C-alpha atoms as an extended CHARMM CRD file, in Angstrom:
* protein
*
       117  EXT
         1         1  GLY       CA             -3.3240000000        1.5480000000       15.3100000000  PROA      1               0.0000000000
         2         2  VAL       CA             -4.3700000000       -0.7520000000       18.1650000000  PROA      2               0.0000000000
         3         3  VAL       CA             -7.2230000000        0.4470000000       20.3630000000  PROA      3               0.0000000000
         4         4  LEU       CA             -8.0210000000       -2.1690000000       22.9640000000  PROA      4               0.0000000000
         5         5  ALA       CA            -10.3310000000       -2.9910000000       25.8090000000  PROA      5               0.0000000000
         6         6  LEU       CA             -9.8420000000       -5.6710000000       28.4530000000  PROA      6               0.0000000000
         7         7  SER       CA            -12.3670000000       -8.2280000000       29.6220000000  PROA      7               0.0000000000
         8         8  GLY       CA            -12.3260000000      -10.6930000000       32.4970000000  PROA      8               0.0000000000
         9         9  PHE       CA             -9.1350000000       -9.5510000000       34.2120000000  PROA      9               0.0000000000
        10        10  GLN       CA             -8.9500000000       -8.2830000000       37.7900000000  PROA      10              0.0000000000
        11        11  ASN       CA             -6.3490000000       -5.9340000000       39.2420000000  PROA      11              0.0000000000
        12        12  PRO       CA             -3.4320000000       -6.0590000000       39.5510000000  PROA      12              0.0000000000
        13        13  LEU       CA             -3.2710000000       -8.1480000000       36.3500000000  PROA      13              0.0000000000
        14        14  ARG       CA             -5.6210000000       -5.7410000000       34.5570000000  PROA      14              0.0000000000
        15        15  GLY       CA             -3.2730000000       -2.8670000000       35.3460000000  PROA      15              0.0000000000
        16        16  HSD       CA             -0.2210000000       -4.8310000000       34.1940000000  PROA      16              0.0000000000
        17        17  LEU       CA             -1.8990000000       -5.6310000000       30.8680000000  PROA      17              0.0000000000
        18        18  ARG       CA             -3.0100000000       -2.0260000000       30.3460000000  PROA      18              0.0000000000
        19        19  ALA       CA              0.4690000000       -0.6790000000       31.1850000000  PROA      19              0.0000000000
        20        20  ALA       CA              2.2150000000       -3.1700000000       28.8830000000  PROA      20              0.0000000000
        21        21  ALA       CA             -0.1320000000       -2.4270000000       25.9720000000  PROA      21              0.0000000000
        22        22  THR       CA              0.0650000000        1.3490000000       26.2960000000  PROA      22              0.0000000000
        23        23  ALA       CA              3.8580000000        1.2170000000       26.6480000000  PROA      23              0.0000000000
        24        24  LEU       CA              3.8770000000       -0.4940000000       23.2470000000  PROA      24              0.0000000000
        25        25  GLY       CA              1.7810000000        2.3160000000       21.7470000000  PROA      25              0.0000000000
        26        26  ALA       CA             -1.7350000000        0.9220000000       22.0060000000  PROA      26              0.0000000000
        27        27  GLU       CA             -4.6280000000        3.0810000000       23.1160000000  PROA      27              0.0000000000
        28        28  TYR       CA             -6.7460000000        1.7750000000       25.9850000000  PROA      28              0.0000000000
        29        29  ARG       CA            -10.4990000000        2.0620000000       26.4810000000  PROA      29              0.0000000000
        30        30  PRO       CA            -12.1290000000        0.9880000000       29.7640000000  PROA      30              0.0000000000
        31        31  ASP       CA            -14.9380000000       -0.6960000000       27.8050000000  PROA      31              0.0000000000
        32        32  TRP       CA            -15.5430000000       -1.8360000000       24.2230000000  PROA      32              0.0000000000
        33        33  THR       CA            -16.3290000000        1.1340000000       21.9600000000  PROA      33              0.0000000000
        34        34  PRO       CA            -16.7980000000        1.3920000000       18.1810000000  PROA      34              0.0000000000
        35        35  GLU       CA            -13.2170000000        2.6300000000       17.8340000000  PROA      35              0.0000000000
        36        36  CYS       CA            -11.7480000000       -0.4790000000       19.5210000000  PROA      36              0.0000000000
        37        37  THR       CA             -9.8320000000       -2.8720000000       17.3050000000  PROA      37              0.0000000000
        38        38  HSD       CA             -8.9120000000       -5.5570000000       19.8630000000  PROA      38              0.0000000000
        39        39  LEU       CA            -10.4850000000       -7.1320000000       22.9240000000  PROA      39              0.0000000000
        40        40  VAL       CA             -7.9480000000       -8.7890000000       25.1980000000  PROA      40              0.0000000000
        41        41  CYS       CA            -10.0600000000      -11.3660000000       26.9290000000  PROA      41              0.0000000000
        42        42  ALA       CA             -9.5960000000      -13.8000000000       29.7930000000  PROA      42              0.0000000000
        43        43  PHE       CA            -12.4100000000      -16.0460000000       28.5590000000  PROA      43              0.0000000000
        44        44  PRO       CA            -13.3010000000      -16.5910000000       24.8840000000  PROA      44              0.0000000000
        45        45  ARG       CA            -16.9990000000      -17.3460000000       25.2720000000  PROA      45              0.0000000000
        46        46  THR       CA            -18.5020000000      -14.2920000000       26.9030000000  PROA      46              0.0000000000
        47        47  PRO       CA            -21.1820000000      -11.8760000000       25.7290000000  PROA      47              0.0000000000
        48        48  LYS       CA            -18.5650000000       -9.1040000000       25.5280000000  PROA      48              0.0000000000
        49        49  ALA       CA            -16.2960000000      -11.2370000000       23.3280000000  PROA      49              0.0000000000
        50        50  ALA       CA            -19.2330000000      -12.1720000000       21.0940000000  PROA      50              0.0000000000
        51        51  ARG       CA            -20.2050000000       -8.4920000000       20.7010000000  PROA      51              0.0000000000
        52        52  ALA       CA            -16.6210000000       -7.5380000000       19.8780000000  PROA      52              0.0000000000
        53        53  ARG       CA            -16.4590000000      -10.2360000000       17.1750000000  PROA      53              0.0000000000
        54        54  GLN       CA            -19.8210000000       -9.1560000000       15.7290000000  PROA      54              0.0000000000
        55        55  ARG       CA            -18.5420000000       -5.5810000000       15.5030000000  PROA      55              0.0000000000
        56        56  GLY       CA            -15.3760000000       -6.5650000000       13.6570000000  PROA      56              0.0000000000
        57        57  GLY       CA            -13.0270000000       -6.6850000000       16.6210000000  PROA      57              0.0000000000
        58        58  VAL       CA            -10.2000000000       -9.1170000000       17.1470000000  PROA      58              0.0000000000
        59        59  VAL       CA            -10.4410000000      -11.1750000000       20.3480000000  PROA      59              0.0000000000
        60        60  VAL       CA             -7.0820000000      -12.2940000000       21.7090000000  PROA      60              0.0000000000
        61        61  GLY       CA             -5.6900000000      -13.7190000000       24.9290000000  PROA      61              0.0000000000
        62        62  ALA       CA             -3.3400000000      -11.8840000000       27.2710000000  PROA      62              0.0000000000
        63        63  ARG       CA             -0.4120000000      -13.8600000000       25.8960000000  PROA      63              0.0000000000
        64        64  TRP       CA             -0.5390000000      -11.6340000000       22.7890000000  PROA      64              0.0000000000
        65        65  ILE       CA              0.3550000000       -8.5810000000       24.9070000000  PROA      65              0.0000000000
        66        66  TRP       CA              3.0620000000      -10.4440000000       26.8390000000  PROA      66              0.0000000000
        67        67  GLU       CA              4.6830000000      -11.7390000000       23.6500000000  PROA      67              0.0000000000
        68        68  CYS       CA              4.5220000000       -8.2990000000       21.9850000000  PROA      68              0.0000000000
        69        69  GLN       CA              6.1330000000       -6.8380000000       25.1100000000  PROA      69              0.0000000000
        70        70  LYS       CA              8.8100000000       -9.5320000000       25.1360000000  PROA      70              0.0000000000
        71        71  GLN       CA              9.7170000000       -8.8650000000       21.4870000000  PROA      71              0.0000000000
        72        72  GLY       CA              9.1930000000       -5.1000000000       21.6970000000  PROA      72              0.0000000000
        73        73  ARG       CA              6.8900000000       -4.9600000000       18.6950000000  PROA      73              0.0000000000
        74        74  ARG       CA              3.3660000000       -5.7200000000       17.5160000000  PROA      74              0.0000000000
        75        75  LEU       CA              2.9890000000       -9.3750000000       16.5830000000  PROA      75              0.0000000000
        76        76  SER       CA              0.4010000000      -11.0220000000       14.3760000000  PROA      76              0.0000000000
        77        77  CYS       CA             -2.7610000000      -11.8440000000       16.3200000000  PROA      77              0.0000000000
        78        78  GLY       CA             -3.2410000000      -15.2030000000       14.5880000000  PROA      78              0.0000000000
        79        79  PRO       CA             -1.5780000000      -17.4690000000       17.1600000000  PROA      79              0.0000000000
        80        80  TYR       CA             -3.2950000000      -15.6520000000       20.0330000000  PROA      80              0.0000000000
        81        81  LEU       CA             -6.8840000000      -15.5210000000       18.7620000000  PROA      81              0.0000000000
        82        82  LEU       CA             -9.6510000000      -16.7300000000       21.0600000000  PROA      82              0.0000000000
        83        83  ASP       CA            -12.2520000000      -18.0810000000       18.6920000000  PROA      83              0.0000000000
        84        84  GLY       CA            -14.9730000000      -18.8060000000       21.2490000000  PROA      84              0.0000000000
        85        85  SER       CA            -15.2030000000      -22.5140000000       20.4790000000  PROA      85              0.0000000000
        86        86  ALA       CA            -15.5520000000      -25.0110000000       23.3150000000  PROA      86              0.0000000000
        87        87  SER       CA            -11.9720000000      -26.1320000000       22.7930000000  PROA      87              0.0000000000
        88        88  SER       CA            -10.7520000000      -22.6090000000       23.5310000000  PROA      88              0.0000000000
        89        89  GLY       CA            -12.0300000000      -22.7190000000       27.0830000000  PROA      89              0.0000000000
        90        90  SER       CA            -15.1460000000      -21.2970000000       28.6260000000  PROA      90              0.0000000000
        91        91  GLU       CA            -16.4590000000      -19.1000000000       31.3600000000  PROA      91              0.0000000000
        92        92  GLY       CA            -15.6310000000      -20.4410000000       34.7810000000  PROA      92              0.0000000000
        93        93  GLU       CA            -12.2800000000      -21.8740000000       33.7850000000  PROA      93              0.0000000000
        94        94  GLU       CA             -8.9630000000      -20.2790000000       34.5490000000  PROA      94              0.0000000000
        95        95  PRO       CA             -8.3380000000      -17.0260000000       32.6860000000  PROA      95              0.0000000000
        96        96  GLU       CA             -6.3050000000      -17.1320000000       29.5000000000  PROA      96              0.0000000000
        97        97  ASP       CA             -2.6310000000      -16.5430000000       30.2900000000  PROA      97              0.0000000000
        98        98  ALA       CA             -3.3350000000      -14.9740000000       33.6480000000  PROA      98              0.0000000000
        99        99  PRO       CA              0.0980000000      -14.4070000000       35.2120000000  PROA      99              0.0000000000
       100       100  PRO       CA              2.1030000000      -11.4660000000       33.9390000000  PROA      100             0.0000000000
       101       101  PRO       CA              5.5880000000      -12.2370000000       32.7070000000  PROA      101             0.0000000000
       102       102  PRO       CA              8.4340000000      -11.8370000000       35.1780000000  PROA      102             0.0000000000
       103       103  ARG       CA             10.1330000000       -8.4700000000       35.1140000000  PROA      103             0.0000000000
       104       104  PRO       CA             13.5960000000       -8.5440000000       33.5670000000  PROA      104             0.0000000000
       105       105  SER       CA             16.2310000000       -8.5860000000       36.2720000000  PROA      105             0.0000000000
       106       106  PRO       CA             19.9650000000       -8.0650000000       36.1570000000  PROA      106             0.0000000000
       107       107  LYS       CA             21.8660000000      -11.1520000000       35.1540000000  PROA      107             0.0000000000
       108       108  VAL       CA             23.4630000000      -12.8600000000       38.1140000000  PROA      108             0.0000000000
       109       109  LYS       CA             26.4630000000      -15.0850000000       37.5970000000  PROA      109             0.0000000000
       110       110  LYS       CA             26.3760000000      -18.5030000000       39.1730000000  PROA      110             0.0000000000
       111       111  GLY       CA             28.2840000000      -18.5520000000       42.3890000000  PROA      111             0.0000000000
       112       112  ALA       CA             28.0130000000      -14.7660000000       42.7560000000  PROA      112             0.0000000000
       113       113  GLY       CA             25.7080000000      -15.0220000000       45.7670000000  PROA      113             0.0000000000
       114       114  PRO       CA             26.6850000000      -14.2040000000       49.3430000000  PROA      114             0.0000000000
       115       115  SER       CA             29.6900000000      -16.0160000000       50.7050000000  PROA      115             0.0000000000
       116       116  HSD       CA             29.1170000000      -18.4690000000       53.5640000000  PROA      116             0.0000000000
       117       117  GLN       CA             32.6180000000      -18.6460000000       55.0180000000  PROA      117             0.0000000000
């Protein structure tokens, strides 16, 4: 039931977020539309975020997608909400949770690296 748009993210991060969200079953829209339920936003205090809130949307940071991906399920938005207050950051600061999570890699045992004999 999640239909999301992204705001404030540049590629390749934008593509990583979109891919992670759609892999979890969300629908993606390139811009905020009336059918959107969530705006995943880099900055909480933007005109786009304000419009999404006014129209009943939920504004969350990228960490929400990464944590949902990590746990393989939709998590509550509460801990990831961007409320737009000054304490939540502002335009011009670093984006919310910018780096994508590392890709899972095969477990490597300690000492299993190349031999230096």
